[in-house]
Tab-separated table of C-alpha atoms and ligand atoms in Angstrom:
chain	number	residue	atom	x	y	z
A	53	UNK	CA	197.479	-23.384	26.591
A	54	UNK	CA	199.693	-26.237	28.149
A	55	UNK	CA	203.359	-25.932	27.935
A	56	UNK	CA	203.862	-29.267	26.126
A	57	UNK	CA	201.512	-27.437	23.370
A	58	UNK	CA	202.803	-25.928	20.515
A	59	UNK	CA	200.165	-24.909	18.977
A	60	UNK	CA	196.678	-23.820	20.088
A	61	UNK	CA	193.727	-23.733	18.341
A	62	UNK	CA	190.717	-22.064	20.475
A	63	UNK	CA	187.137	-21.119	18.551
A	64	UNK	CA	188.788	-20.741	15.049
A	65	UNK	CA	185.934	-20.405	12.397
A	66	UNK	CA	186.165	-18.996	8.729
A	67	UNK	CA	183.401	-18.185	6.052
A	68	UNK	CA	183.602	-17.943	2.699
A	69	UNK	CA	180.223	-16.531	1.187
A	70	UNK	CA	178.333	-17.576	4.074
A	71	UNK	CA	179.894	-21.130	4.303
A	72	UNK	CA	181.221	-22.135	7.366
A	73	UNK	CA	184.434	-23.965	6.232
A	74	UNK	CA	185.900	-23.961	9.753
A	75	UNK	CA	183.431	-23.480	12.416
A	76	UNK	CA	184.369	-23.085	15.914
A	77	UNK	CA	187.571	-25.504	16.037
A	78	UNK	CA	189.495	-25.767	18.840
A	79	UNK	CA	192.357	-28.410	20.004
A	80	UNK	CA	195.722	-28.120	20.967
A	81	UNK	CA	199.105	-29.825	19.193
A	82	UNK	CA	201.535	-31.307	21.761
A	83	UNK	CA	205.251	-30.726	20.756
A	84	UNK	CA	207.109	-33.197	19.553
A	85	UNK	CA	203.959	-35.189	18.419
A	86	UNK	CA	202.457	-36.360	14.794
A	87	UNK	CA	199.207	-35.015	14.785
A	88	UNK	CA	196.927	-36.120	11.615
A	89	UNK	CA	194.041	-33.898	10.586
A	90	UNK	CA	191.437	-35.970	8.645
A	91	UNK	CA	188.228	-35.880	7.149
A	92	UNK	CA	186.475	-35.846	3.519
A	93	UNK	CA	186.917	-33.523	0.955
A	94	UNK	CA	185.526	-30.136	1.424
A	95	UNK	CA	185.770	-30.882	5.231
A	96	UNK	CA	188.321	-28.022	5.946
A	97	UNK	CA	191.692	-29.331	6.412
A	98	UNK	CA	193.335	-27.229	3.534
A	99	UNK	CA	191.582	-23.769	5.085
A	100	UNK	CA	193.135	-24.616	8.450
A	101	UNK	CA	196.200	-25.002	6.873
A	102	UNK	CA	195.658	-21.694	5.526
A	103	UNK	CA	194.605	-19.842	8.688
A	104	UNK	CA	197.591	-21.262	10.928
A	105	UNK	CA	199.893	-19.874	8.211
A	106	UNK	CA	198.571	-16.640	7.719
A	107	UNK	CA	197.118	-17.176	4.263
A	108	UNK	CA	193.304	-16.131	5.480
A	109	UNK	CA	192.790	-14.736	8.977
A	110	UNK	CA	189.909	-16.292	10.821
A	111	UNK	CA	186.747	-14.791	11.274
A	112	UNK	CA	186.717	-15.390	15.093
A	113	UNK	CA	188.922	-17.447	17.777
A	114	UNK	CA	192.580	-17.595	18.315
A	115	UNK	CA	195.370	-19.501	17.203
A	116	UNK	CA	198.300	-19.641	19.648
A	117	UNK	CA	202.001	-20.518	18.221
A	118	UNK	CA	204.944	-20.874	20.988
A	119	UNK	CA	203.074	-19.478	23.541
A	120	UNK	CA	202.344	-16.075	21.068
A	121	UNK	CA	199.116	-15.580	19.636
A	122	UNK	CA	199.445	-15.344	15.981
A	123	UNK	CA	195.999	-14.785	14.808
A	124	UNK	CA	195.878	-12.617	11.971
A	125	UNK	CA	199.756	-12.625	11.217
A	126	UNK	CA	201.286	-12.562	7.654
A	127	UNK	CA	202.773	-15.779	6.066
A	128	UNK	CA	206.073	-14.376	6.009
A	129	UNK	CA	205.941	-13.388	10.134
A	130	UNK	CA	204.304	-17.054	11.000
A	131	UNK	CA	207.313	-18.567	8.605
A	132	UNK	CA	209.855	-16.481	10.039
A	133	UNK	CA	208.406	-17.659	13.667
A	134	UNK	CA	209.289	-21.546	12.655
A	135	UNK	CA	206.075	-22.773	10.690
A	136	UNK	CA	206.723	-24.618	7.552
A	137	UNK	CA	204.001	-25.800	4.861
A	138	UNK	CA	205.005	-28.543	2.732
A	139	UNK	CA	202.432	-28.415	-0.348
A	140	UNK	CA	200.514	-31.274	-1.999
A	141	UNK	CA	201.346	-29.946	-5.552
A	142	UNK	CA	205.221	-29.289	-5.262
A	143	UNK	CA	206.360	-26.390	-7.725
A	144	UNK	CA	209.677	-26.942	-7.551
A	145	UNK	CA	211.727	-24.662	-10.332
A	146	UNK	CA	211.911	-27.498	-12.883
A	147	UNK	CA	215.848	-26.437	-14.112
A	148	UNK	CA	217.511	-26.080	-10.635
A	149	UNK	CA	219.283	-28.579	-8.863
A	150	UNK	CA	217.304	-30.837	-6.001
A	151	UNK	CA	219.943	-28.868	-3.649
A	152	UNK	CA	219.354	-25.176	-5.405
A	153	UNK	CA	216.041	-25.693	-4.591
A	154	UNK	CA	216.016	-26.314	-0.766
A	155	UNK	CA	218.895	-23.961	-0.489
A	156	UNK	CA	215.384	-21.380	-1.320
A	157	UNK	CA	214.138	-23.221	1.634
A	158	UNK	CA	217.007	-21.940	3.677
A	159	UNK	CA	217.300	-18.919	2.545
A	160	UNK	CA	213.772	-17.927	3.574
A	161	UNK	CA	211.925	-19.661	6.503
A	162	UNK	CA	212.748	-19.251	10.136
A	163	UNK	CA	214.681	-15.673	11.024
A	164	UNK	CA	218.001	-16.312	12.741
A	165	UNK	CA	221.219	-16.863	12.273
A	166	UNK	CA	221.829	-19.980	10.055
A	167	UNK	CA	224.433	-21.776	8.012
A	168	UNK	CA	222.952	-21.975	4.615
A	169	UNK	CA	225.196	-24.898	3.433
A	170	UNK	CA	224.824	-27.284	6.382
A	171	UNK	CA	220.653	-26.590	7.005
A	172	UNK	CA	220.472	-27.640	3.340
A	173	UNK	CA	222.431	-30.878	3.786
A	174	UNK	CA	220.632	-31.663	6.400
A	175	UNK	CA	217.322	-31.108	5.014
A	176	UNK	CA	218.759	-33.142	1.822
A	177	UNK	CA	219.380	-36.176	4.298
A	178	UNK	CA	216.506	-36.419	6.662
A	179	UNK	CA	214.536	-35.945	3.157
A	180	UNK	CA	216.722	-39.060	1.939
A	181	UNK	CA	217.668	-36.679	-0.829
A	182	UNK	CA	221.523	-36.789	-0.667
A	183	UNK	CA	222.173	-39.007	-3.218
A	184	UNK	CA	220.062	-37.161	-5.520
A	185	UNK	CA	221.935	-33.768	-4.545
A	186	UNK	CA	222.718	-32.526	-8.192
A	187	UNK	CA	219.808	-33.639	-10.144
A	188	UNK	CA	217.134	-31.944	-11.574
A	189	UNK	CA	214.024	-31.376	-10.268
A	190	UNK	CA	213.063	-31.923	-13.814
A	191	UNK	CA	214.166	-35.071	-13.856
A	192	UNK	CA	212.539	-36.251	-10.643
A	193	UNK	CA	209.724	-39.202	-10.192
A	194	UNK	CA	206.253	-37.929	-8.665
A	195	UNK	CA	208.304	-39.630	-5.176
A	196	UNK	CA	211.450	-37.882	-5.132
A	197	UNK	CA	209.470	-34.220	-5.786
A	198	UNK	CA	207.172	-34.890	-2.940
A	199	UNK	CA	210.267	-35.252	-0.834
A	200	UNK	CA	211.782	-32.152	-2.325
A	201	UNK	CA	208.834	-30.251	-1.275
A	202	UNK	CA	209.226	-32.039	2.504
A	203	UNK	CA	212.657	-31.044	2.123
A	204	UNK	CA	212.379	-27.442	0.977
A	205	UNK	CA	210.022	-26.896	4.093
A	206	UNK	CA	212.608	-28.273	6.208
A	207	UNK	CA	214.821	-26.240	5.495
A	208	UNK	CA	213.194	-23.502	6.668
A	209	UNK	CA	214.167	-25.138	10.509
A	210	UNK	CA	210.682	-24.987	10.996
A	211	UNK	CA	209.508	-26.231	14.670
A	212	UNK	CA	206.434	-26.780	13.436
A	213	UNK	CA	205.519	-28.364	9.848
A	214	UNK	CA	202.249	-28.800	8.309
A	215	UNK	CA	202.267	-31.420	5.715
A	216	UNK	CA	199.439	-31.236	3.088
A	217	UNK	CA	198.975	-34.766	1.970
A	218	UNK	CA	202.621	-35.728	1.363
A	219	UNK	CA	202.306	-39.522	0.456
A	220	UNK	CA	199.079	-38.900	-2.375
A	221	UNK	CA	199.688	-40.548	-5.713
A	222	UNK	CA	203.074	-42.462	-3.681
A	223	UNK	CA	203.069	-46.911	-3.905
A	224	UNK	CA	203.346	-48.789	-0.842
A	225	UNK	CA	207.152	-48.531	-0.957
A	226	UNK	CA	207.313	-44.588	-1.474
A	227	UNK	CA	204.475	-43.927	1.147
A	228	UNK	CA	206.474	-46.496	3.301
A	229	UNK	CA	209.694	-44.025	2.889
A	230	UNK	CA	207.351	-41.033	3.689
A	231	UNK	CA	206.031	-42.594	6.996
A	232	UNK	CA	210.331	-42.985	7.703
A	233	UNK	CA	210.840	-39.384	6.266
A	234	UNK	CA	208.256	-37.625	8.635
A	235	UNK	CA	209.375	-40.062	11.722
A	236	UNK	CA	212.654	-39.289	11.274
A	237	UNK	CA	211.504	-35.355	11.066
A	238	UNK	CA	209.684	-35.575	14.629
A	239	UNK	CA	212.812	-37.557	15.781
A	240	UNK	CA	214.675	-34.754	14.775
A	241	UNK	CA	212.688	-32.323	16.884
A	242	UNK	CA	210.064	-30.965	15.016
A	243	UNK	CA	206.053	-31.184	15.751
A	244	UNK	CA	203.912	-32.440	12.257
A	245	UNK	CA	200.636	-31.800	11.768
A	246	UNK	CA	199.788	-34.169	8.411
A	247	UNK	CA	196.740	-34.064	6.074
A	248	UNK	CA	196.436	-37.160	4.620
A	249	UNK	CA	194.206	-39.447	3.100
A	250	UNK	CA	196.031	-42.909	3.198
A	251	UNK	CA	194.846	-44.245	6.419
A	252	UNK	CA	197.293	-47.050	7.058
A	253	UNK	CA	199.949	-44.369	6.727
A	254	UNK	CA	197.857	-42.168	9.304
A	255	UNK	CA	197.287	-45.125	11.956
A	256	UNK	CA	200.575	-46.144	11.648
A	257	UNK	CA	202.290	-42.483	12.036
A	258	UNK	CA	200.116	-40.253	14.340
A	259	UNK	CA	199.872	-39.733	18.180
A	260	UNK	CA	196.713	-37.957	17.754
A	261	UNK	CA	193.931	-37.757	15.305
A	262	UNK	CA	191.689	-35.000	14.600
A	263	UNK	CA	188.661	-35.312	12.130
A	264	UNK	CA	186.635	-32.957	10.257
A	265	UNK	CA	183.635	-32.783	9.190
A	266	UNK	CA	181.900	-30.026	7.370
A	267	UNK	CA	183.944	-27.505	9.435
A	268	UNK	CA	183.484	-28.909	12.656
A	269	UNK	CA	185.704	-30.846	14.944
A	270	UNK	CA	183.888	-34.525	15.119
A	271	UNK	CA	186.327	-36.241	16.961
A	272	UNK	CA	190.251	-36.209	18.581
A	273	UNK	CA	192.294	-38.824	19.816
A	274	UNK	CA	194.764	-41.796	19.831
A	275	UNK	CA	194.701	-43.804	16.336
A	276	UNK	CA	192.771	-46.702	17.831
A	277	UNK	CA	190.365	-44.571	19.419
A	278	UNK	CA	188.977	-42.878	16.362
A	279	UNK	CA	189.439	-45.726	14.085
A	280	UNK	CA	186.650	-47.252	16.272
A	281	UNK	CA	184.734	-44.152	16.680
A	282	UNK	CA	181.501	-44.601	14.947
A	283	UNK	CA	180.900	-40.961	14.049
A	284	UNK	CA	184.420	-41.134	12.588
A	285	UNK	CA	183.194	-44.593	10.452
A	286	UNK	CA	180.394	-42.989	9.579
A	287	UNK	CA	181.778	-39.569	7.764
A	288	UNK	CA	184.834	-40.921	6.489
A	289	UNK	CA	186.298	-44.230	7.259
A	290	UNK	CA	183.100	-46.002	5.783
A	291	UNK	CA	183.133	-44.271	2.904
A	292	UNK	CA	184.667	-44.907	-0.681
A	293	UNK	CA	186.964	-41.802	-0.733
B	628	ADP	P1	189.535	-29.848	2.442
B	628	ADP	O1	190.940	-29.379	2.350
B	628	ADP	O2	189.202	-30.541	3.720
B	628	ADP	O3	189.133	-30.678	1.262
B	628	ADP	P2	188.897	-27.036	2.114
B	628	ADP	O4	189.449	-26.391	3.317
B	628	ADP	O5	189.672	-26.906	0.864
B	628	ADP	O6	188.570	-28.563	2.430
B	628	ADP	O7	187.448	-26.449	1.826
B	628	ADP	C1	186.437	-26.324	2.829
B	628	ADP	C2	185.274	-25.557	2.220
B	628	ADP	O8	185.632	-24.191	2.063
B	628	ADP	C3	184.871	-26.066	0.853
B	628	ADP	O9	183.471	-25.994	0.742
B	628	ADP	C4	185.563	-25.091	-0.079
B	628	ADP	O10	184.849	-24.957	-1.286
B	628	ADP	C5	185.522	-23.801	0.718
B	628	ADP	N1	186.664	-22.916	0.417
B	628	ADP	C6	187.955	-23.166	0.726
B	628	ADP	N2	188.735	-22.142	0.344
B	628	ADP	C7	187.926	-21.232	-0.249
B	628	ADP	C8	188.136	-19.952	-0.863
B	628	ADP	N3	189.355	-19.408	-0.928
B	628	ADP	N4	187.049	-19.325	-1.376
B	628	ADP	C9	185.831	-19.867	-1.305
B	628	ADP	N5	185.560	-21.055	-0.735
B	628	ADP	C10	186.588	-21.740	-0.214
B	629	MG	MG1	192.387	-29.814	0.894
């Protein structure tokens, strides 16, 4: 593994009832970069999710977090090591406050010594949450909760977040906020690695590309690379997804 990665990814596969779902997928994340996993439904990008967090353990291969090799670790050690997971489908709790509920996000997350109050403000403002402190979640627009979730997983001071399809079901103004949100994020010092459908958003954002397909590892590289790859065109950009 190269010291600018954080994380490595070498032969990673994962079954479920015979069905490779990851298959021997290796690449590494460079810190400090936007790295955008893509592909079509059923490709894999959700199970990889899983496996880096600890929810499955892979079959075979290892992943490699900080220069530790985390294969096979809980989700509560990988959190506490400084991996967050915002969700697609936020579950906020619907009568706490916008700041009750990423103070949860402090509370748990990376081990360490931490200041509660201040980790939550700032996870309220590079969310763009402040103003919105004592609301609801409840009362929140399909928007605002998506950048809850980003902000309950921020507060976690992860140094690594993976971000499961944050701007799905977002307009053009709230997707353009997300794109700010998650530069601001990697500005801030973090490494993302995004799922996410809305390719404008994805060009626009990533330093590197990765795309699935069926399991595999089709293609990796710079935006412009892979939006001219034809593989790529052919399994996903082409189609109607
Ligand atoms: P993506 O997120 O790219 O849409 P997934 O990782 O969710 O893809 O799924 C990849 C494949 O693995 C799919 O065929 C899916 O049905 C299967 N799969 C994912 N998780 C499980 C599971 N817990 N049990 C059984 N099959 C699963
Ligand atoms: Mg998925």
């Amino acid at each position: 593994m190269s010291a600018q990665s954080i994380l490595s990814v070498r032969g990673v596969s994962r079954s479920f009832r015979g069905l490779k779902a990851v298959n021997e997928v290796s690449f590494e994340v460079p810190r400090g970069s936007i790295c955008s996993l893509i592909g079509p439904n059923g490709a894999g990008k959700s199970t990889f999710f899983n496996l880096v967090t600890g929810y499955f353990a892979p079959d075979s291969g290892t992943i490699t977090f900080e220069g530790r090799d985390i294969t096979g670790f809980s989700p509560v050690q990988v959190a506490h090591l400084g991996v967050a997971r915002a969700f697609q489908i936020a579950k906020p709790f619907p009568g706490m406050s916008v700041t009750e509920n990423v103070r949860i996000g402090a509370l748990f997350g990376r081990a360490g010594p931490r200041d509660v109050d201040a980790v939550t403000t700032q996870a309220l403002e590079l969310a763009g949450l402040a103003a919105l402190h004592d609301r609801e979640a409840r009362e929140l627009t399909v928007g605002q909760l998506r950048r809850l979730e980003v902000a309950r997983a921020l507060a976690a001071r992860p140094s690594l977040l993976l971000a499961d399809e944050p701007c799905a079901g977002l307009n053009p103004t709230e997707t353009a906020e997300m794109v700010t949100i998650l530069r601001r994020i990697r500005d801030a010092g973090a490494t993302i690695v995004l799922v996410e459908h809305d390719m404008p958003a994805v060009m626009q954002i990533s330093d590197t590309v990765l795309v699935l397909e069926a399991g595999s590892l089709i293609a990796q590289g710079k935006p412009e690379e892979i939006a001219r790859d034809p593989r790529v065109i052919a399994a996903y950009l082409g189609t109607d997804e």
